[in-house]
Amino acid sequence: MLKAMVTMLRPVKTALLRGVETSDPGFRLSMRLRHGARSDAPRAEPDAPWHNGVLMDMAQVRQSVDRVRAIGLPLVDDLPKNWDCLAALDVVRRHVPTNGRIFDAGGETYSMILPWLYYYGYRDLTAGNLVYDRPIQRASIRYQHADITRTDFAPGSFDAITCLSVIEHGVDVDAYFAEMSRILVPGGHLVTSTDYFETPTDCRGQRAYGAPIRVFDKAQIEEAIGMARAHGLELTGPLDLTAKDRVVHWREFDLRYTFMVFTLRKL
């Protein structure tokens, strides 16, 4: 009976939190209740220079989790995601002042990159995803409907774009790079992470989020980098696509792989 009551009350709690989190104090309270987040500013910079690389093993996951805790930010619930989220945070902190404009392409309300940036003082923060049928406001973070291969934003709308674990879900990669290049300012940065393993992964024809499940391999990432280059986007550093362990286990589909992240700069 108690479990059933908790289940019934959960939507009420969510609605109440969403009602108060449009303000700065309400948002911070919501983050504290949902994730145990600290209410003050981060204690340090992210110090996550792996802007181009592959998540190699669980030791790197633990290091990332420890780093997030040391900074005082709320953890990403899916622990391996702290690794690429930290990389994206580090890119933005190194290259974009707090008055810069940031877009999280494909971002969800449970994604942490924009809340993390909010804690660092960024206020012009937008997430775009097909799932939103109406805008959602959380403090100064706006979540809105957007097709990341064809948005309504004006050219040069953003100083940096993050896109974390999105392009593997049925995204036309060439169209994605074309659109991200269009809405980035010259010199702006695009941080992309995706499901990956060096050799091909048999996804057994399974589907998720309305599209075939895809785990990129080395040849496919190299092809994607070529597409990006054709749209005026260049890697910010060397990219070693060697993989070691299949760190991530997607239990629902019994698939094992890892993550990789690459950072591009618009010429």
mmCIF file of C-alpha atoms in Angstrom:
data_model
loop_
_atom_site.group_PDB
_atom_site.id
_atom_site.type_symbol
_atom_site.label_atom_id
_atom_site.label_comp_id
_atom_site.label_asym_id
_atom_site.label_seq_id
_atom_site.Cartn_x
_atom_site.Cartn_y
_atom_site.Cartn_z
ATOM 1 C CA MET A 1 0.000 0.000 0.000
ATOM 2 C CA LEU A 2 2.754 2.462 0.958
ATOM 3 C CA LYS A 3 4.660 1.713 -2.245
ATOM 4 C CA ALA A 4 1.514 2.351 -4.286
ATOM 5 C CA MET A 5 0.949 5.690 -2.520
ATOM 6 C CA VAL A 6 4.549 6.774 -3.190
ATOM 7 C CA THR A 7 4.102 5.876 -6.853
ATOM 8 C CA MET A 8 0.859 7.874 -7.024
ATOM 9 C CA LEU A 9 2.420 10.916 -5.356
ATOM 10 C CA ARG A 10 5.546 10.989 -7.531
ATOM 11 C CA PRO A 11 3.870 12.952 -10.393
ATOM 12 C CA VAL A 12 2.555 15.439 -7.833
ATOM 13 C CA LYS A 13 6.066 15.970 -6.461
ATOM 14 C CA THR A 14 7.418 16.416 -9.994
ATOM 15 C CA ALA A 15 4.708 18.948 -10.840
ATOM 16 C CA LEU A 16 5.368 20.903 -7.641
ATOM 17 C CA LEU A 17 9.099 21.010 -8.336
ATOM 18 C CA ARG A 18 8.524 22.199 -11.891
ATOM 19 C CA GLY A 19 6.246 24.892 -10.556
ATOM 20 C CA VAL A 20 8.940 26.410 -8.344
ATOM 21 C CA GLU A 21 12.067 25.822 -10.432
ATOM 22 C CA THR A 22 11.408 28.703 -12.839
ATOM 23 C CA SER A 23 13.130 30.979 -10.301
ATOM 24 C CA ASP A 24 16.779 30.765 -9.322
ATOM 25 C CA PRO A 25 16.079 29.769 -5.675
ATOM 26 C CA GLY A 26 13.427 27.292 -6.800
ATOM 27 C CA PHE A 27 15.734 25.733 -9.370
ATOM 28 C CA ARG A 28 18.518 25.317 -6.835
ATOM 29 C CA LEU A 29 16.075 23.791 -4.356
ATOM 30 C CA SER A 30 14.811 21.419 -7.040
ATOM 31 C CA MET A 31 18.357 20.353 -7.936
ATOM 32 C CA ARG A 32 19.085 19.751 -4.274
ATOM 33 C CA LEU A 33 15.954 17.643 -3.768
ATOM 34 C CA ARG A 34 16.351 15.709 -7.013
ATOM 35 C CA HIS A 35 20.104 15.232 -7.068
ATOM 36 C CA GLY A 36 21.584 16.340 -3.760
ATOM 37 C CA ALA A 37 23.236 19.288 -5.515
ATOM 38 C CA ARG A 38 25.086 21.919 -3.534
ATOM 39 C CA SER A 39 23.406 25.310 -3.380
ATOM 40 C CA ASP A 40 26.567 27.380 -3.792
ATOM 41 C CA ALA A 41 29.044 27.816 -6.640
ATOM 42 C CA PRO A 42 31.387 25.011 -7.811
ATOM 43 C CA ARG A 43 34.611 24.744 -5.832
ATOM 44 C CA ALA A 44 36.957 24.340 -8.824
ATOM 45 C CA GLU A 45 37.253 24.145 -12.593
ATOM 46 C CA PRO A 46 36.382 20.808 -14.248
ATOM 47 C CA ASP A 47 39.987 20.040 -15.325
ATOM 48 C CA ALA A 48 38.814 17.458 -17.902
ATOM 49 C CA PRO A 49 41.076 17.886 -20.947
ATOM 50 C CA TRP A 50 39.934 14.681 -22.714
ATOM 51 C CA HIS A 51 38.108 16.679 -25.412
ATOM 52 C CA ASN A 52 38.900 14.111 -28.114
ATOM 53 C CA GLY A 53 39.077 10.477 -27.083
ATOM 54 C CA VAL A 54 37.509 7.217 -25.967
ATOM 55 C CA LEU A 55 36.346 6.143 -22.508
ATOM 56 C CA MET A 56 38.777 3.307 -21.880
ATOM 57 C CA ASP A 57 37.830 1.609 -18.619
ATOM 58 C CA MET A 58 35.951 1.826 -15.327
ATOM 59 C CA ALA A 59 38.914 3.538 -13.695
ATOM 60 C CA GLN A 60 38.222 6.588 -15.857
ATOM 61 C CA VAL A 61 34.565 6.453 -14.852
ATOM 62 C CA ARG A 62 35.520 6.445 -11.170
ATOM 63 C CA GLN A 63 37.952 9.317 -11.713
ATOM 64 C CA SER A 64 35.221 11.346 -13.409
ATOM 65 C CA VAL A 65 32.712 10.638 -10.636
ATOM 66 C CA ASP A 66 35.282 11.621 -8.011
ATOM 67 C CA ARG A 67 36.008 14.834 -9.920
ATOM 68 C CA VAL A 68 32.329 15.819 -10.138
ATOM 69 C CA ARG A 69 31.940 15.208 -6.407
ATOM 70 C CA ALA A 70 35.076 17.205 -5.617
ATOM 71 C CA ILE A 71 33.783 20.156 -7.641
ATOM 72 C CA GLY A 72 30.466 19.997 -5.821
ATOM 73 C CA LEU A 73 28.238 19.421 -8.854
ATOM 74 C CA PRO A 74 25.311 16.968 -8.992
ATOM 75 C CA LEU A 75 26.277 13.605 -10.458
ATOM 76 C CA VAL A 76 24.822 12.281 -13.695
ATOM 77 C CA ASP A 77 22.798 9.234 -12.618
ATOM 78 C CA ASP A 78 24.258 7.122 -15.444
ATOM 79 C CA LEU A 79 27.774 7.189 -13.996
ATOM 80 C CA PRO A 80 29.810 6.709 -17.232
ATOM 81 C CA LYS A 81 28.091 9.841 -18.613
ATOM 82 C CA ASN A 82 29.980 11.967 -16.099
ATOM 83 C CA TRP A 83 33.071 11.339 -18.251
ATOM 84 C CA ASP A 84 31.838 12.992 -21.453
ATOM 85 C CA CYS A 85 29.764 15.614 -19.636
ATOM 86 C CA LEU A 86 32.920 16.738 -17.846
ATOM 87 C CA ALA A 87 34.746 16.989 -21.173
ATOM 88 C CA ALA A 88 31.950 19.176 -22.589
ATOM 89 C CA LEU A 89 31.938 21.337 -19.470
ATOM 90 C CA ASP A 90 35.705 21.778 -19.703
ATOM 91 C CA VAL A 91 35.513 22.866 -23.368
ATOM 92 C CA VAL A 92 32.916 25.523 -22.584
ATOM 93 C CA ARG A 93 34.734 26.791 -19.489
ATOM 94 C CA ARG A 94 37.979 27.145 -21.450
ATOM 95 C CA HIS A 95 36.525 28.912 -24.493
ATOM 96 C CA VAL A 96 33.272 30.683 -23.616
ATOM 97 C CA PRO A 97 32.749 33.502 -21.083
ATOM 98 C CA THR A 98 29.727 33.301 -18.799
ATOM 99 C CA ASN A 99 27.780 35.722 -21.016
ATOM 100 C CA GLY A 100 28.153 33.296 -23.952
ATOM 101 C CA ARG A 101 25.275 31.490 -25.642
ATOM 102 C CA ILE A 102 25.146 27.698 -25.242
ATOM 103 C CA PHE A 103 22.910 25.167 -27.018
ATOM 104 C CA ASP A 104 22.513 21.556 -25.884
ATOM 105 C CA ALA A 105 21.450 19.742 -29.056
ATOM 106 C CA GLY A 106 19.083 16.910 -28.188
ATOM 107 C CA GLY A 107 19.218 17.819 -24.504
ATOM 108 C CA GLU A 108 16.643 16.425 -22.070
ATOM 109 C CA THR A 109 15.523 17.856 -18.733
ATOM 110 C CA TYR A 110 17.508 15.103 -17.003
ATOM 111 C CA SER A 111 20.704 16.054 -18.863
ATOM 112 C CA MET A 112 23.261 17.703 -16.590
ATOM 113 C CA ILE A 113 25.443 19.814 -18.884
ATOM 114 C CA LEU A 114 23.215 22.921 -18.815
ATOM 115 C CA PRO A 115 22.541 22.771 -15.042
ATOM 116 C CA TRP A 116 26.288 22.379 -14.521
ATOM 117 C CA LEU A 117 26.937 25.471 -16.653
ATOM 118 C CA TYR A 118 24.229 27.326 -14.744
ATOM 119 C CA TYR A 119 26.108 26.647 -11.507
ATOM 120 C CA TYR A 120 29.190 28.230 -13.114
ATOM 121 C CA GLY A 121 27.251 31.411 -13.864
ATOM 122 C CA TYR A 122 26.072 30.876 -17.461
ATOM 123 C CA ARG A 123 22.572 32.171 -18.104
ATOM 124 C CA ASP A 124 21.953 32.032 -21.878
ATOM 125 C CA LEU A 125 21.250 28.292 -21.989
ATOM 126 C CA THR A 126 18.964 26.458 -24.421
ATOM 127 C CA ALA A 127 18.212 22.780 -25.020
ATOM 128 C CA GLY A 128 16.445 21.603 -28.161
ATOM 129 C CA ASN A 129 14.800 18.218 -28.675
ATOM 130 C CA LEU A 130 11.882 16.779 -30.626
ATOM 131 C CA VAL A 131 10.286 15.524 -27.382
ATOM 132 C CA TYR A 132 9.111 18.972 -26.218
ATOM 133 C CA ASP A 133 5.620 19.941 -27.293
ATOM 134 C CA ARG A 134 5.873 23.186 -25.326
ATOM 135 C CA PRO A 135 8.747 25.211 -23.857
ATOM 136 C CA ILE A 136 9.895 24.375 -20.330
ATOM 137 C CA GLN A 137 11.720 26.974 -18.244
ATOM 138 C CA ARG A 138 14.033 26.027 -15.378
ATOM 139 C CA ALA A 139 15.636 29.214 -14.014
ATOM 140 C CA SER A 140 17.314 30.624 -17.149
ATOM 141 C CA ILE A 141 17.528 27.251 -18.914
ATOM 142 C CA ARG A 142 15.002 26.919 -21.739
ATOM 143 C CA TYR A 143 13.978 23.518 -23.098
ATOM 144 C CA GLN A 144 12.178 23.728 -26.427
ATOM 145 C CA HIS A 145 11.124 21.763 -29.478
ATOM 146 C CA ALA A 146 13.888 21.525 -32.090
ATOM 147 C CA ASP A 147 15.057 19.231 -34.869
ATOM 148 C CA ILE A 148 18.840 19.383 -34.497
ATOM 149 C CA THR A 149 19.300 18.815 -38.241
ATOM 150 C CA ARG A 150 17.040 21.792 -39.087
ATOM 151 C CA THR A 151 16.480 24.358 -36.358
ATOM 152 C CA ASP A 152 14.797 27.768 -36.420
ATOM 153 C CA PHE A 153 17.817 29.567 -34.959
ATOM 154 C CA ALA A 154 19.511 32.345 -36.888
ATOM 155 C CA PRO A 155 23.021 31.785 -38.270
ATOM 156 C CA GLY A 156 25.702 32.282 -35.633
ATOM 157 C CA SER A 157 23.281 32.005 -32.697
ATOM 158 C CA PHE A 158 25.615 30.121 -30.340
ATOM 159 C CA ASP A 159 29.170 30.335 -29.031
ATOM 160 C CA ALA A 160 29.245 26.625 -28.155
ATOM 161 C CA ILE A 161 27.071 23.570 -28.721
ATOM 162 C CA THR A 162 27.029 20.294 -26.811
ATOM 163 C CA CYS A 163 25.421 17.115 -28.148
ATOM 164 C CA LEU A 164 25.872 14.216 -25.760
ATOM 165 C CA SER A 165 24.722 10.683 -26.636
ATOM 166 C CA VAL A 166 22.275 11.858 -29.297
ATOM 167 C CA ILE A 167 23.582 11.287 -32.839
ATOM 168 C CA GLU A 168 23.369 7.493 -32.499
ATOM 169 C CA HIS A 169 19.569 7.732 -32.231
ATOM 170 C CA GLY A 170 18.565 8.006 -35.872
ATOM 171 C CA VAL A 171 20.208 11.381 -36.564
ATOM 172 C CA ASP A 172 21.307 12.219 -40.120
ATOM 173 C CA VAL A 173 24.933 12.930 -39.217
ATOM 174 C CA ASP A 174 25.799 14.994 -42.298
ATOM 175 C CA ALA A 175 22.713 17.188 -41.818
ATOM 176 C CA TYR A 176 23.587 17.506 -38.123
ATOM 177 C CA PHE A 177 27.059 18.871 -38.854
ATOM 178 C CA ALA A 178 25.690 21.227 -41.506
ATOM 179 C CA GLU A 179 23.134 22.688 -39.086
ATOM 180 C CA MET A 180 25.493 22.925 -36.119
ATOM 181 C CA SER A 181 28.028 24.730 -38.302
ATOM 182 C CA ARG A 182 25.330 27.138 -39.485
ATOM 183 C CA ILE A 183 24.215 28.161 -35.995
ATOM 184 C CA LEU A 184 27.732 28.355 -34.492
ATOM 185 C CA VAL A 185 29.706 31.583 -34.505
ATOM 186 C CA PRO A 186 33.073 31.443 -36.298
ATOM 187 C CA GLY A 187 35.527 30.038 -33.780
ATOM 188 C CA GLY A 188 32.698 28.392 -31.842
ATOM 189 C CA HIS A 189 33.005 24.856 -30.476
ATOM 190 C CA LEU A 190 30.847 21.763 -30.986
ATOM 191 C CA VAL A 191 31.267 18.901 -28.494
ATOM 192 C CA THR A 192 29.751 15.593 -29.603
ATOM 193 C CA SER A 193 29.718 12.296 -27.740
ATOM 194 C CA THR A 194 28.245 9.002 -28.863
ATOM 195 C CA ASP A 195 28.024 5.278 -28.226
ATOM 196 C CA TYR A 196 31.165 3.671 -29.632
ATOM 197 C CA PHE A 197 33.471 0.736 -29.959
ATOM 198 C CA GLU A 198 36.492 0.442 -32.228
ATOM 199 C CA THR A 199 35.185 -2.651 -34.024
ATOM 200 C CA PRO A 200 31.562 -3.103 -35.175
ATOM 201 C CA THR A 201 28.935 -3.967 -32.540
ATOM 202 C CA ASP A 202 26.061 -6.268 -33.505
ATOM 203 C CA CYS A 203 22.915 -4.484 -32.297
ATOM 204 C CA ARG A 204 20.769 -7.387 -33.551
ATOM 205 C CA GLY A 205 18.329 -5.117 -35.354
ATOM 206 C CA GLN A 206 16.986 -3.687 -32.107
ATOM 207 C CA ARG A 207 15.292 -0.283 -31.979
ATOM 208 C CA ALA A 208 15.069 2.433 -29.334
ATOM 209 C CA TYR A 209 13.526 5.919 -29.338
ATOM 210 C CA GLY A 210 11.876 5.158 -32.675
ATOM 211 C CA ALA A 211 15.105 4.388 -34.553
ATOM 212 C CA PRO A 212 17.501 1.464 -35.057
ATOM 213 C CA ILE A 213 20.103 1.250 -32.298
ATOM 214 C CA ARG A 214 23.530 2.310 -33.561
ATOM 215 C CA VAL A 215 26.943 1.958 -31.963
ATOM 216 C CA PHE A 216 29.534 3.828 -34.031
ATOM 217 C CA ASP A 217 32.801 2.089 -34.922
ATOM 218 C CA LYS A 218 36.172 3.544 -35.914
ATOM 219 C CA ALA A 219 35.450 3.666 -39.653
ATOM 220 C CA GLN A 220 32.093 5.378 -39.073
ATOM 221 C CA ILE A 221 33.585 8.028 -36.793
ATOM 222 C CA GLU A 222 36.335 8.716 -39.312
ATOM 223 C CA GLU A 223 33.652 9.127 -41.968
ATOM 224 C CA ALA A 224 31.717 11.477 -39.675
ATOM 225 C CA ILE A 225 34.808 13.624 -39.073
ATOM 226 C CA GLY A 226 35.167 13.910 -42.853
ATOM 227 C CA MET A 227 31.559 15.106 -43.094
ATOM 228 C CA ALA A 228 32.186 17.683 -40.386
ATOM 229 C CA ARG A 229 35.268 18.965 -42.198
ATOM 230 C CA ALA A 230 33.189 19.502 -45.336
ATOM 231 C CA HIS A 231 30.984 21.858 -43.300
ATOM 232 C CA GLY A 232 33.878 23.939 -41.981
ATOM 233 C CA LEU A 233 34.362 22.098 -38.684
ATOM 234 C CA GLU A 234 37.838 20.927 -37.670
ATOM 235 C CA LEU A 235 38.995 18.772 -34.763
ATOM 236 C CA THR A 236 40.595 20.749 -31.950
ATOM 237 C CA GLY A 237 43.235 18.077 -31.386
ATOM 238 C CA PRO A 238 44.393 14.542 -32.219
ATOM 239 C CA LEU A 239 41.725 11.850 -31.945
ATOM 240 C CA ASP A 240 42.856 8.356 -30.923
ATOM 241 C CA LEU A 241 40.005 5.940 -31.655
ATOM 242 C CA THR A 242 41.556 2.972 -29.870
ATOM 243 C CA ALA A 243 39.104 1.294 -27.486
ATOM 244 C CA LYS A 244 39.906 -0.951 -24.534
ATOM 245 C CA ASP A 245 36.893 -2.085 -22.464
ATOM 246 C CA ARG A 246 33.179 -2.136 -23.228
ATOM 247 C CA VAL A 247 32.505 0.028 -20.206
ATOM 248 C CA VAL A 248 28.800 0.677 -20.816
ATOM 249 C CA HIS A 249 26.086 -1.980 -20.497
ATOM 250 C CA TRP A 250 22.665 -1.024 -21.890
ATOM 251 C CA ARG A 251 20.792 -3.646 -19.914
ATOM 252 C CA GLU A 252 17.432 -3.238 -21.627
ATOM 253 C CA PHE A 253 18.954 -4.402 -24.922
ATOM 254 C CA ASP A 254 21.922 -6.346 -23.517
ATOM 255 C CA LEU A 255 24.422 -4.281 -25.497
ATOM 256 C CA ARG A 256 27.958 -3.469 -24.371
ATOM 257 C CA TYR A 257 30.096 -0.661 -25.767
ATOM 258 C CA THR A 258 31.785 2.496 -24.537
ATOM 259 C CA PHE A 259 31.574 6.264 -25.142
ATOM 260 C CA MET A 260 33.747 8.562 -27.219
ATOM 261 C CA VAL A 261 33.832 12.336 -27.465
ATOM 262 C CA PHE A 262 35.191 14.661 -30.126
ATOM 263 C CA THR A 263 35.373 18.448 -30.226
ATOM 264 C CA LEU A 264 35.180 20.525 -33.379
ATOM 265 C CA ARG A 265 35.858 24.215 -33.976
ATOM 266 C CA LYS A 266 34.112 26.215 -36.665
ATOM 267 C CA LEU A 267 36.626 27.807 -38.977
#
